[in-house]
XYZ file of C-alpha atoms in Angstrom:
751
model
C -29.475 -21.770 -12.727
C -27.701 -18.613 -13.954
C -25.444 -17.084 -11.314
C -24.973 -13.816 -13.186
C -21.212 -13.892 -13.696
C -19.581 -12.198 -16.650
C -18.497 -14.628 -19.352
C -14.845 -15.536 -19.863
C -13.053 -17.773 -22.338
C -9.760 -19.580 -21.922
C -7.420 -22.183 -23.375
C -6.331 -25.580 -22.035
C -2.817 -26.000 -23.499
C -0.700 -29.140 -23.392
C 2.615 -28.454 -21.604
C 4.601 -30.432 -24.148
C 8.351 -30.693 -23.686
C 9.033 -31.842 -27.259
C 9.292 -28.239 -28.403
C 9.214 -26.206 -25.163
C 8.471 -22.907 -26.898
C 5.226 -24.208 -28.376
C 3.047 -23.907 -25.243
C 4.547 -20.475 -24.576
C 3.766 -19.293 -28.102
C 0.256 -20.741 -27.847
C -0.312 -18.805 -24.623
C 0.837 -15.617 -26.312
C -1.504 -16.237 -29.227
C -4.398 -16.938 -26.877
C -3.748 -13.568 -25.293
C -3.471 -11.850 -28.674
C -6.822 -13.286 -29.773
C -8.555 -11.936 -26.680
C -8.858 -14.995 -24.442
C -8.986 -14.314 -20.711
C -7.219 -17.360 -19.294
C -4.560 -19.905 -20.243
C -4.308 -23.144 -18.280
C -1.977 -26.140 -18.218
C -2.432 -29.659 -16.892
C -0.134 -30.706 -14.065
C 1.489 -34.109 -14.425
C 4.997 -33.784 -12.942
C 5.546 -37.538 -13.288
C 5.061 -37.308 -17.090
C 8.483 -36.955 -18.833
C 6.827 -35.744 -22.033
C 5.554 -32.644 -20.231
C 7.240 -29.522 -18.904
C 6.965 -28.854 -15.204
C 3.780 -26.850 -14.886
C 5.051 -24.364 -12.297
C 8.109 -23.544 -14.343
C 6.032 -23.189 -17.488
C 3.440 -20.947 -15.865
C 6.160 -18.662 -14.526
C 7.788 -18.417 -17.928
C 4.442 -17.743 -19.607
C 3.678 -15.015 -17.085
C 6.907 -13.275 -18.066
C 6.056 -13.582 -21.770
C 2.494 -12.219 -21.534
C 0.892 -9.034 -20.233
C -2.834 -9.445 -19.707
C -4.017 -13.046 -19.785
C -4.514 -14.888 -16.493
C -2.671 -18.150 -15.840
C -3.722 -21.272 -13.934
C -2.936 -24.962 -13.520
C -5.756 -27.208 -14.692
C -5.549 -28.631 -12.049
C -2.631 -28.839 -9.630
C -1.836 -32.322 -8.349
C -1.797 -31.564 -4.628
C -0.618 -34.947 -3.334
C 2.736 -34.273 -4.978
C 3.080 -30.676 -3.800
C 3.338 -29.645 -0.115
C 0.792 -26.864 0.522
C 3.255 -24.518 2.256
C 5.488 -24.678 -0.827
C 2.490 -24.215 -3.140
C 1.358 -21.180 -1.132
C 4.670 -19.380 -1.520
C 5.055 -20.369 -5.162
C 1.525 -19.177 -5.944
C 1.957 -15.887 -4.088
C 5.292 -15.295 -5.795
C 3.879 -15.934 -9.247
C 0.882 -13.736 -8.506
C 3.146 -10.884 -7.419
C 5.477 -11.282 -10.385
C 2.581 -11.370 -12.847
C 0.732 -8.415 -11.358
C -2.162 -10.433 -9.937
C -2.752 -12.722 -12.945
C -2.600 -16.103 -11.257
C -5.541 -18.389 -10.441
C -4.955 -21.672 -8.617
C -6.725 -24.762 -9.878
C -6.604 -27.593 -7.335
C -7.347 -31.264 -7.417
C -7.352 -33.994 -4.793
C -5.389 -35.909 -7.394
C -3.851 -39.321 -7.397
C -0.384 -40.479 -6.419
C -0.742 -40.250 -2.672
C 2.525 -42.166 -2.399
C 4.036 -39.085 -0.801
C 1.579 -39.414 2.056
C 2.248 -43.140 2.293
C 5.962 -42.458 2.493
C 5.236 -40.409 5.610
C 3.821 -43.466 7.294
C 0.150 -42.922 6.492
C -1.839 -45.699 4.833
C -3.154 -45.180 1.294
C -5.890 -42.583 1.487
C -9.509 -43.327 0.741
C -11.342 -40.799 -1.474
C -12.858 -39.197 1.610
C -9.480 -38.905 3.279
C -8.044 -37.358 0.103
C -10.696 -34.642 0.324
C -9.757 -34.030 3.946
C -6.120 -33.709 2.941
C -7.040 -31.166 0.258
C -9.131 -29.202 2.742
C -6.187 -29.105 5.156
C -3.959 -27.914 2.316
C -6.348 -25.066 1.517
C -6.361 -23.983 5.163
C -2.548 -23.963 5.231
C -2.287 -21.906 2.057
C -4.838 -19.298 3.050
C -3.248 -18.936 6.472
C 0.160 -18.360 4.927
C -1.317 -15.706 2.609
C -2.915 -13.883 5.551
C -0.154 -11.465 6.499
C -2.543 -9.292 8.523
C -2.454 -11.837 11.357
C 0.444 -11.812 13.778
C 2.800 -14.682 14.493
C 3.481 -17.828 12.550
C 1.031 -20.354 11.175
C 0.209 -23.393 13.275
C -2.039 -26.125 11.917
C -2.324 -29.632 13.227
C -4.074 -31.510 10.471
C -3.782 -35.227 10.046
C -2.087 -34.946 6.666
C -0.643 -31.426 6.601
C 0.991 -29.818 9.602
C 2.905 -26.568 9.950
C 4.286 -25.308 13.234
C 5.353 -21.669 13.234
C 5.701 -21.193 9.479
C 6.226 -17.544 8.616
C 3.411 -15.834 6.797
C 3.784 -14.407 3.329
C 4.499 -13.278 0.855
C 1.053 -11.795 0.419
C -0.267 -12.308 -3.134
C -1.125 -9.353 -5.339
C -4.813 -10.270 -5.122
C -6.995 -12.865 -3.478
C -5.947 -15.900 -5.488
C -9.123 -17.758 -6.477
C -9.068 -21.459 -5.691
C -10.687 -23.393 -8.535
C -11.433 -26.945 -7.498
C -11.589 -29.767 -10.007
C -14.361 -31.997 -8.681
C -17.150 -34.405 -9.542
C -17.699 -36.550 -6.453
C -20.008 -35.448 -3.601
C -17.321 -34.812 -0.966
C -15.278 -32.671 -3.363
C -18.372 -30.753 -4.426
C -19.179 -30.042 -0.786
C -15.616 -28.853 -0.229
C -15.985 -26.534 -3.219
C -19.112 -25.032 -1.702
C -17.478 -24.520 1.683
C -14.060 -23.211 0.645
C -13.720 -22.885 -3.103
C -13.907 -19.841 -5.322
C -14.686 -21.825 -8.445
C -15.768 -25.254 -9.691
C -13.677 -26.616 -12.575
C -14.939 -29.925 -14.044
C -14.379 -31.223 -17.561
C -17.159 -31.723 -20.087
C -15.491 -34.912 -21.353
C -15.987 -36.718 -18.044
C -19.551 -35.602 -17.344
C -22.892 -37.273 -17.914
C -26.162 -35.480 -18.655
C -27.399 -33.799 -15.489
C -23.991 -33.736 -13.797
C -23.736 -29.946 -13.988
C -27.146 -29.468 -12.393
C -26.439 -32.035 -9.699
C -22.999 -30.569 -9.045
C -24.373 -27.041 -8.782
C -27.028 -28.178 -6.347
C -24.463 -29.896 -4.126
C -22.145 -26.886 -4.196
C -24.991 -24.467 -3.477
C -26.211 -26.523 -0.537
C -22.723 -26.664 0.968
C -22.211 -22.938 0.378
C -25.437 -22.026 2.116
C -24.527 -24.333 4.971
C -21.271 -22.374 5.339
C -23.191 -19.052 5.313
C -21.988 -18.227 1.820
C -23.867 -16.909 -1.175
C -23.610 -19.616 -3.869
C -22.998 -16.842 -6.408
C -19.611 -16.291 -4.785
C -18.465 -19.488 -6.501
C -17.674 -19.182 -10.186
C -18.572 -22.143 -12.409
C -15.928 -23.079 -14.998
C -15.906 -25.856 -17.573
C -13.239 -27.467 -19.742
C -14.922 -27.879 -23.127
C -14.096 -29.421 -26.476
C -13.140 -26.988 -29.248
C -15.730 -25.981 -31.855
C -15.846 -28.051 -34.998
C -18.209 -28.226 -37.895
C -21.236 -26.021 -37.225
C -19.822 -23.270 -35.013
C -23.289 -21.832 -34.476
C -24.239 -25.043 -32.730
C -21.196 -24.650 -30.453
C -22.255 -21.093 -29.711
C -25.761 -22.202 -28.787
C -24.437 -25.048 -26.627
C -22.115 -22.769 -24.682
C -24.879 -20.202 -24.218
C -27.120 -22.944 -22.782
C -24.363 -23.896 -20.355
C -24.292 -20.286 -19.185
C -28.036 -19.702 -18.962
C -29.129 -23.110 -17.651
C -26.108 -24.418 -15.750
C -24.447 -21.237 -14.544
C -21.135 -21.823 -16.313
C -19.366 -18.524 -16.911
C -15.816 -19.537 -17.853
C -15.262 -21.822 -20.827
C -11.781 -23.288 -21.232
C -11.244 -24.765 -24.671
C -8.983 -27.823 -24.758
C -6.898 -27.245 -27.864
C -3.383 -26.615 -29.094
C -4.565 -25.066 -32.360
C -4.083 -21.286 -32.576
C -6.807 -21.130 -35.237
C -9.252 -22.365 -32.616
C -8.120 -19.618 -30.263
C -8.726 -17.047 -32.979
C -12.212 -18.324 -33.783
C -13.187 -18.548 -30.113
C -11.688 -15.215 -29.088
C -12.741 -13.103 -32.042
C -15.951 -14.727 -33.273
C -17.571 -17.132 -30.849
C -16.924 -15.338 -27.554
C -18.541 -12.084 -28.744
C -21.475 -14.041 -30.173
C -22.006 -16.001 -26.939
C -21.745 -12.850 -24.831
C -24.300 -11.073 -26.991
C -26.703 -13.998 -26.906
C -26.426 -14.452 -23.142
C -26.716 -10.722 -22.442
C -29.881 -10.506 -24.544
C -31.456 -13.442 -22.767
C -30.408 -12.178 -19.327
C -32.026 -8.855 -20.116
C -35.266 -10.631 -20.902
C -35.071 -12.737 -17.744
C -33.935 -9.895 -15.464
C -30.965 -11.899 -14.240
C -29.259 -10.457 -11.177
C -25.514 -9.918 -11.487
C -23.261 -11.915 -9.192
C -22.169 -10.040 -6.052
C -18.753 -8.425 -6.059
C -18.202 -9.128 -2.369
C -18.736 -12.203 -0.276
C -21.298 -12.565 2.467
C -18.464 -12.625 5.007
C -17.095 -9.371 3.637
C -20.465 -7.641 3.656
C -21.017 -8.754 7.255
C -17.939 -6.728 8.298
C -19.295 -3.434 7.016
C -19.469 -0.630 9.568
C -22.573 1.212 10.658
C -23.221 4.694 9.337
C -21.547 4.223 5.925
C -23.482 4.102 2.673
C -21.598 1.365 0.880
C -24.035 1.326 -2.007
C -23.453 5.032 -2.579
C -19.762 4.794 -3.440
C -19.162 6.823 -6.618
C -19.265 4.667 -9.742
C -15.849 3.706 -11.064
C -13.973 4.542 -7.870
C -11.886 1.879 -6.225
C -13.222 1.233 -2.735
C -11.757 -1.193 -0.198
C -13.879 -2.438 2.686
C -13.289 -4.572 5.768
C -13.224 -8.172 4.588
C -11.741 -7.334 1.190
C -8.449 -9.035 0.413
C -6.588 -5.716 0.130
C -8.026 -4.261 3.349
C -5.172 -5.351 5.624
C -2.751 -3.433 3.394
C -4.670 -0.143 3.561
C -6.292 -0.116 6.992
C -3.229 0.971 8.974
C -0.396 3.396 8.452
C 3.320 3.374 9.159
C 2.964 3.799 12.918
C -0.763 3.760 13.628
C -3.141 0.826 13.562
C -6.577 1.465 12.127
C -9.880 -0.083 11.131
C -11.625 2.350 8.774
C -15.046 1.492 7.451
C -14.039 2.203 3.873
C -10.950 3.340 1.980
C -11.554 5.266 -1.245
C -8.732 5.417 -3.790
C -9.512 8.085 -6.392
C -7.338 8.191 -9.493
C -8.077 11.729 -10.704
C -9.038 15.161 -9.458
C -12.597 14.488 -10.603
C -12.726 11.378 -8.442
C -11.326 13.313 -5.464
C -14.256 15.712 -5.913
C -16.611 12.720 -5.815
C -14.849 11.322 -2.737
C -15.210 14.671 -0.945
C -18.912 14.757 -1.827
C -19.235 11.230 -0.436
C -17.527 12.357 2.779
C -19.858 15.368 3.056
C -22.807 12.974 3.040
C -21.271 11.234 6.053
C -20.879 14.083 8.503
C -20.087 12.744 11.954
C -18.078 9.850 10.482
C -14.296 10.216 10.922
C -12.483 11.318 7.774
C -8.812 10.745 7.057
C -6.836 12.015 4.065
C -3.793 9.912 3.180
C -0.935 10.409 0.786
C 1.814 8.058 1.990
C 0.530 7.077 5.426
C 3.690 8.022 7.320
C 2.249 10.917 9.291
C 2.775 10.855 13.036
C 0.443 13.724 13.812
C -2.124 13.043 11.088
C -5.094 10.734 11.330
C -4.847 9.196 7.884
C -6.537 6.152 9.324
C -9.351 5.823 11.845
C -11.847 3.432 13.390
C -15.045 2.978 11.419
C -14.656 6.061 9.259
C -13.721 7.062 5.729
C -10.189 7.335 4.359
C -9.499 9.107 1.070
C -6.259 7.487 -0.049
C -4.434 9.484 -2.726
C -1.801 6.885 -3.666
C -3.074 6.633 -7.255
C -2.471 10.347 -7.862
C 1.257 9.804 -8.133
C 2.306 11.321 -11.450
C 5.644 13.149 -11.711
C 6.191 15.352 -14.763
C 8.467 18.160 -15.890
C 6.487 21.265 -16.839
C 9.341 23.585 -17.779
C 12.911 22.293 -17.821
C 14.366 25.803 -18.163
C 12.726 26.807 -14.875
C 13.144 23.365 -13.291
C 9.376 23.412 -12.759
C 7.787 20.031 -12.025
C 4.287 18.842 -11.211
C 3.928 16.085 -8.611
C 0.849 14.215 -7.396
C 0.190 13.926 -3.647
C 0.361 10.136 -3.716
C 3.901 9.967 -5.072
C 6.601 8.902 -2.610
C 9.732 10.962 -2.106
C 11.877 8.040 -3.190
C 10.100 8.108 -6.557
C 10.367 11.880 -6.784
C 14.093 11.850 -6.031
C 14.723 9.182 -8.670
C 12.755 11.091 -11.314
C 14.484 14.403 -10.577
C 17.923 12.788 -10.441
C 17.660 12.011 -14.157
C 17.881 15.779 -14.748
C 20.507 16.525 -12.115
C 17.862 18.036 -9.824
C 16.626 17.440 -6.298
C 13.917 18.699 -3.969
C 14.708 18.560 -0.265
C 12.040 16.501 1.467
C 12.173 14.427 4.664
C 14.584 11.738 5.792
C 12.731 8.700 4.432
C 11.845 7.957 0.823
C 8.600 6.156 1.692
C 6.877 9.310 2.905
C 4.072 10.591 0.670
C 4.350 13.961 -1.026
C 0.944 15.287 0.041
C 1.327 15.293 3.807
C 4.894 16.577 3.910
C 4.407 19.223 1.206
C 1.516 20.816 3.098
C 3.233 20.786 6.502
C 6.843 21.853 5.935
C 9.455 19.371 4.830
C 12.656 19.209 6.891
C 15.096 17.146 4.852
C 18.799 16.548 4.357
C 19.234 19.654 2.171
C 17.141 21.959 4.320
C 19.853 24.320 5.574
C 20.983 25.125 2.042
C 17.753 24.792 0.053
C 15.032 25.444 2.614
C 11.837 23.592 3.406
C 9.932 21.628 0.789
C 7.092 24.154 0.948
C 9.521 26.966 0.092
C 9.780 25.510 -3.416
C 6.022 25.368 -4.017
C 4.911 27.663 -6.829
C 1.301 26.578 -7.372
C -1.184 23.905 -6.360
C -4.497 22.454 -7.426
C -6.827 22.057 -4.459
C -10.213 20.418 -3.913
C -12.088 22.413 -1.281
C -14.679 21.090 1.144
C -17.563 22.133 -1.102
C -16.086 20.146 -3.988
C -14.846 23.106 -5.980
C -11.456 22.766 -7.672
C -9.203 25.815 -7.493
C -5.710 26.673 -8.613
C -3.751 28.728 -6.153
C -0.409 30.505 -6.349
C 1.138 33.759 -5.167
C -1.242 35.794 -7.321
C -4.338 33.586 -7.367
C -6.116 33.047 -4.062
C -2.919 34.051 -2.230
C -4.385 33.471 1.239
C -5.092 29.847 0.353
C -1.589 29.532 -1.083
C -0.195 30.980 2.157
C -2.111 28.447 4.257
C -1.242 25.412 2.173
C 2.412 25.989 2.988
C 2.328 24.815 6.590
C -1.338 24.163 7.397
C -2.639 22.542 4.226
C -4.562 19.751 5.957
C -6.990 22.354 7.265
C -8.090 23.878 3.995
C -8.522 21.176 1.378
C -7.003 18.283 -0.530
C -4.109 19.176 -2.791
C -4.344 17.055 -5.931
C -1.169 18.361 -7.584
C 1.851 20.435 -6.569
C 4.052 22.550 -8.806
C 7.587 22.890 -7.436
C 10.632 24.775 -8.592
C 13.421 22.359 -7.773
C 17.171 22.811 -7.358
C 20.209 21.725 -9.300
C 21.936 19.204 -7.061
C 24.796 16.995 -8.155
C 26.556 14.326 -6.162
C 26.551 14.829 -2.413
C 28.494 13.625 0.572
C 26.506 11.221 2.729
C 27.728 10.234 6.192
C 26.365 7.821 8.763
C 28.310 8.133 11.987
C 27.894 6.374 15.330
C 29.468 7.719 18.535
C 30.082 6.622 22.074
C 27.981 9.378 23.638
C 28.440 8.326 27.252
C 28.735 11.991 28.186
C 25.390 12.618 26.558
C 24.817 16.186 27.696
C 28.187 17.295 26.405
C 27.610 15.464 23.128
C 24.250 17.170 22.593
C 25.597 20.641 23.246
C 28.627 19.877 21.088
C 26.388 18.826 18.209
C 24.490 22.083 18.582
C 27.692 24.124 18.523
C 28.986 22.342 15.427
C 25.770 22.989 13.547
C 25.610 26.636 14.632
C 29.063 27.208 13.130
C 28.633 25.007 10.037
C 28.282 26.303 6.478
C 24.830 25.890 4.971
C 25.904 23.067 2.713
C 25.896 20.771 5.781
C 22.671 19.388 7.266
C 22.900 16.799 10.044
C 20.291 14.866 12.017
C 21.086 13.286 15.401
C 19.311 10.228 16.843
C 19.722 8.543 20.212
C 17.758 6.340 22.532
C 17.886 4.920 26.030
C 21.135 3.576 27.419
C 21.479 -0.202 27.276
C 22.607 -1.915 30.478
C 26.365 -2.313 30.550
C 26.836 -0.468 27.271
C 27.574 3.131 26.386
C 24.825 5.281 24.952
C 25.173 5.411 21.177
C 24.377 8.553 19.222
C 23.928 8.381 15.470
C 24.417 11.266 13.104
C 23.178 11.233 9.528
C 24.704 14.125 7.607
C 24.576 15.377 4.044
C 27.079 17.747 2.499
C 26.000 19.361 -0.755
C 29.356 18.824 -2.418
C 31.038 16.084 -4.399
C 34.526 17.136 -3.315
C 35.936 14.606 -0.808
C 38.086 17.217 0.918
C 35.091 19.515 1.447
C 32.978 16.633 2.741
C 35.612 15.540 5.252
C 36.221 19.125 6.361
C 32.521 19.542 7.142
C 32.403 16.265 9.083
C 35.641 16.654 11.032
C 34.118 18.725 13.880
C 31.728 15.841 14.637
C 34.650 13.436 14.913
C 36.063 15.592 17.686
C 32.924 15.383 19.834
C 33.269 11.766 21.032
C 34.834 8.445 20.049
C 33.545 7.094 16.756
C 32.379 3.488 16.970
C 31.205 3.162 13.365
C 31.328 5.326 10.268
C 30.353 5.349 6.631
C 31.084 8.272 4.329
C 30.457 8.170 0.603
C 29.914 10.340 -2.423
C 26.517 9.503 -3.821
C 23.324 11.092 -5.103
C 20.364 12.461 -3.191
C 18.207 9.882 -4.990
C 20.292 7.004 -3.649
C 19.952 8.320 -0.110
C 16.181 8.578 -0.508
C 16.068 5.034 -1.880
C 16.179 3.873 1.750
C 12.458 3.112 1.639
C 10.122 0.160 1.505
C 7.145 1.273 -0.581
C 5.103 -1.790 0.299
C 2.061 -2.084 2.562
C 2.145 -0.655 6.069
C 0.937 -2.577 9.086
C 1.332 -0.200 12.010
C -0.247 -1.154 15.325
C -1.477 0.828 18.264
C -1.075 4.580 18.548
C 2.197 6.513 18.217
C 3.073 8.939 20.988
C 5.338 11.724 19.790
C 6.128 15.255 20.956
C 7.736 18.052 18.977
C 9.671 21.208 19.808
C 11.580 23.896 17.903
C 14.785 25.231 19.451
C 16.906 28.299 18.821
C 19.944 26.589 20.368
C 20.921 23.484 22.296
C 21.694 24.751 25.757
C 23.166 22.727 28.634
C 19.805 23.058 30.374
C 17.920 21.557 27.440
C 20.510 18.788 27.108
C 20.203 17.921 30.800
C 16.407 17.579 30.611
C 16.585 15.582 27.398
C 18.976 13.122 29.045
C 16.712 12.849 32.109
C 13.797 12.033 29.811
C 15.788 9.261 28.119
C 17.169 7.876 31.372
C 13.703 7.796 32.919
C 12.480 5.625 30.055
C 9.890 8.202 29.020
C 11.290 8.297 25.482
C 12.933 5.540 23.482
C 13.756 7.724 20.486
C 15.061 11.288 20.448
C 15.864 13.044 17.179
C 17.288 16.504 16.574
C 17.170 17.881 13.030
C 19.236 20.910 12.110
C 17.146 23.615 10.487
C 18.069 27.301 10.255
C 20.037 28.487 7.250
C 17.811 28.895 4.191
C 14.703 28.208 6.284
C 15.278 31.467 8.127
C 15.665 33.405 4.872
C 11.933 33.180 4.210
C 9.858 35.777 6.020
C 8.022 34.604 9.130
C 4.709 35.809 7.716
C 5.238 34.496 4.202
C 3.837 31.028 4.956
C 1.681 29.408 7.601
C 4.739 27.444 8.743
C 5.962 29.239 11.856
C 9.058 29.817 13.970
C 11.486 30.010 11.063
C 14.217 31.406 13.290
C 14.556 28.040 15.029
C 17.816 26.195 14.446
C 16.695 22.719 15.501
C 13.595 20.562 15.347
C 13.242 18.034 18.174
C 10.998 14.972 18.281
C 10.649 12.427 21.092
C 8.719 9.165 20.857
C 7.528 7.226 23.876
C 5.474 4.162 24.663
C 3.360 5.683 27.468
C 1.812 9.108 26.752
C 1.379 9.959 30.432
C 5.002 9.168 31.225
C 6.151 10.963 28.066
C 4.150 14.107 28.816
C 5.418 14.300 32.377
C 9.034 14.257 31.216
C 8.351 16.414 28.159
C 7.088 19.349 30.208
C 10.594 19.923 31.524
C 12.001 19.712 27.985
C 9.558 21.915 26.100
C 10.132 25.014 28.247
C 13.528 25.379 26.575
C 12.065 25.963 23.119
C 9.237 27.669 21.326
C 6.921 26.252 18.748
C 6.628 22.816 17.198
C 6.660 21.042 13.854
C 3.119 19.759 13.582
C 3.992 16.641 11.551
C 5.896 15.235 14.532
C 3.432 15.740 17.381
C 0.699 13.170 17.989
C -0.890 14.908 20.969
C -4.525 15.913 20.601
C -4.469 18.629 23.283
C -5.928 21.882 21.850
C -2.987 23.911 23.201
C -0.671 22.370 20.642
C -2.384 24.475 17.960
C -0.992 27.611 19.582
C 2.398 25.925 19.859
C 2.430 25.483 16.098
C 0.830 28.787 15.096
C 1.282 32.112 16.927
C -1.998 33.981 17.582
C -1.738 36.263 14.545
C -1.294 33.318 12.197
C -3.979 31.325 13.915
C -6.422 34.197 13.383
C -5.642 34.163 9.663
C -6.054 30.402 9.501
C -9.359 30.527 11.341
C -10.677 33.189 8.993
C -9.696 31.110 5.985
C -11.074 27.946 7.571
C -14.452 29.640 8.027
C -14.351 30.661 4.371
C -13.314 27.426 2.667
C -14.497 24.817 5.191
C -17.214 26.440 7.284
C -18.792 23.129 8.279
C -15.524 21.590 9.422
C -15.174 18.696 7.000
C -11.389 18.554 7.354
C -10.945 18.348 11.120
C -9.192 15.021 11.666
C -5.632 16.270 11.221
C -4.378 19.132 13.410
C -7.525 21.186 12.990
C -7.376 24.890 13.858
C -11.136 24.687 14.364
C -10.411 23.558 17.924
C -9.967 27.262 18.663
C -12.242 30.193 17.941
C -11.363 33.846 17.557
C -12.155 34.704 21.190
C -9.841 31.982 22.505
C -7.064 33.121 20.220
C -7.457 36.710 21.344
C -7.367 35.615 24.993
C -4.246 33.534 24.379
C -2.448 36.466 22.794
């Protein structure tokens, strides 16, 4: 039986403590000679050996490519919850290079000490099965709540999940007896016996037992890799090559782990024998027409969504499907839960072109474009559709230091951008959170902590590379396709996928950064006071205000986050002093720091949003008592739990209203309100929105068509519609604030 797996070769190294650097050096040499895997036996009761976990961790830090595994872990001596966290930690630290070999083992004294009688072989298998369940549950961070298992031998009640490993850690089970073989078929990812302990026919019998158990568990037997610890070659190496090839072609073994501590053996195996075996097996497989092992499990394939051509994914492109280990980390966004049918992760402009072509073949299937996944308005996730995730297009490079011209990929995060620019004494005003992706913000606007002095993010854009709906790649700037360049700056989601941005950034040194909390019991007066302070403030001050509902028996707290583009303490305090006169301060922090350190406030890890965010946006020319009164009523009614006002104006207003698609540049404040119930929120919001004009589209989650006219006045909407008909006539990009909801007649009637 040949299961069609690619061949791998590894080393079985003794974890000797006599000279502790020896096994580490051997692992490094195994890697240097091209082996795929290094493994270590686990005998923690053996004083002549190093502790296997400690050794594996050290080896991981001293190597770069080779995978690492215990051969095999003695589970009776290691509680599964502890093993799960240790394994996940090592996998994360090594960049996904850890495999977990498991054995039912001996030394069940630990179980006996808990009051259980000595386990029979069958009971030992049950204990191992319970341990596997515990570990996989703890690794499943997509599920909510703690882990509860009530096994006979392993019990956890409310254990917290995580950390999530870097990849789906394969469980390689050392087994020879029938119950262990059946367990391998049901739950294992690999079978790891040793040639030294096997009799003729054992491999065939073991494979048959594993296959039967796998099929009984609705698995494809080819999901289970077959590994074998083998003796090193000696004497006639051609005979060893032929023997190993027979193991592969007749017994399905695809990973050969050579038990040796001789680096010369590693060299011979890695550089001579492995290539020879691979060539021999490949030639024979070609003659036989052997089918390659499946990449995905039966369970994963069963979760595929209707209407998506999974076999048509462009070759070489990373694609994540429901059921894949990484799916839980890419299905949802910061605030929105999702269940897309497939997530494509292109790593180049050419692959974005292929992803767009793939999407065109799936008209009628939802399509989301994602850079960082923090969009409130955008649908960068969906239910059953396609997501083109740009996170791998995240390069940041300086094009011309004399002009402060930089090129940035859409998948970079603003935290990363700020850190890279800070090395040159530069900054680019973005949003208020470093985890936001460049692509979404840099095509919508960009209201950040330097906005009043340095303008919107889009005001610094000098050129862009764009993939259009027909797959063509165009460069656009003020002189090349100027209408497209105009639209990208404020309505970019409508016209294509930007694969790189060229920005002219600013010189920014140390800044003043303040986080202030106030007793805003007189909320209306505090809001109008904040507005008055900002209206009179120099441009080097930008301040955002946040407040929520009043807590019973406590004053309402307002928070102000303010940046002063100055490193002079006296200037910083002078700018902040008017805020201190608005209401009693209950907490304050003021420091001289860098823009990069402020933007380092971000977790760049996976996002697991749930449900649907409900947010409304408004642009204001001033904060009037009337607006303040309605905003307070909205908060007091419980319609909104989060109200934020961002100061704009200043440099934003210096850019002509018609120079970019972004509209309402005369506004001095951007307002966003989040609520739990959209009906309740809308009812209260109607009384708020009449006090302003326009909206910032990134902060409004409503899908009502009228919001398009809120964002774009009729003359701009006409221009956008004309361009939309030119570059996306079939409406491929319609899942994020699409102007295609309106036609020319409706726009004319609205004006």
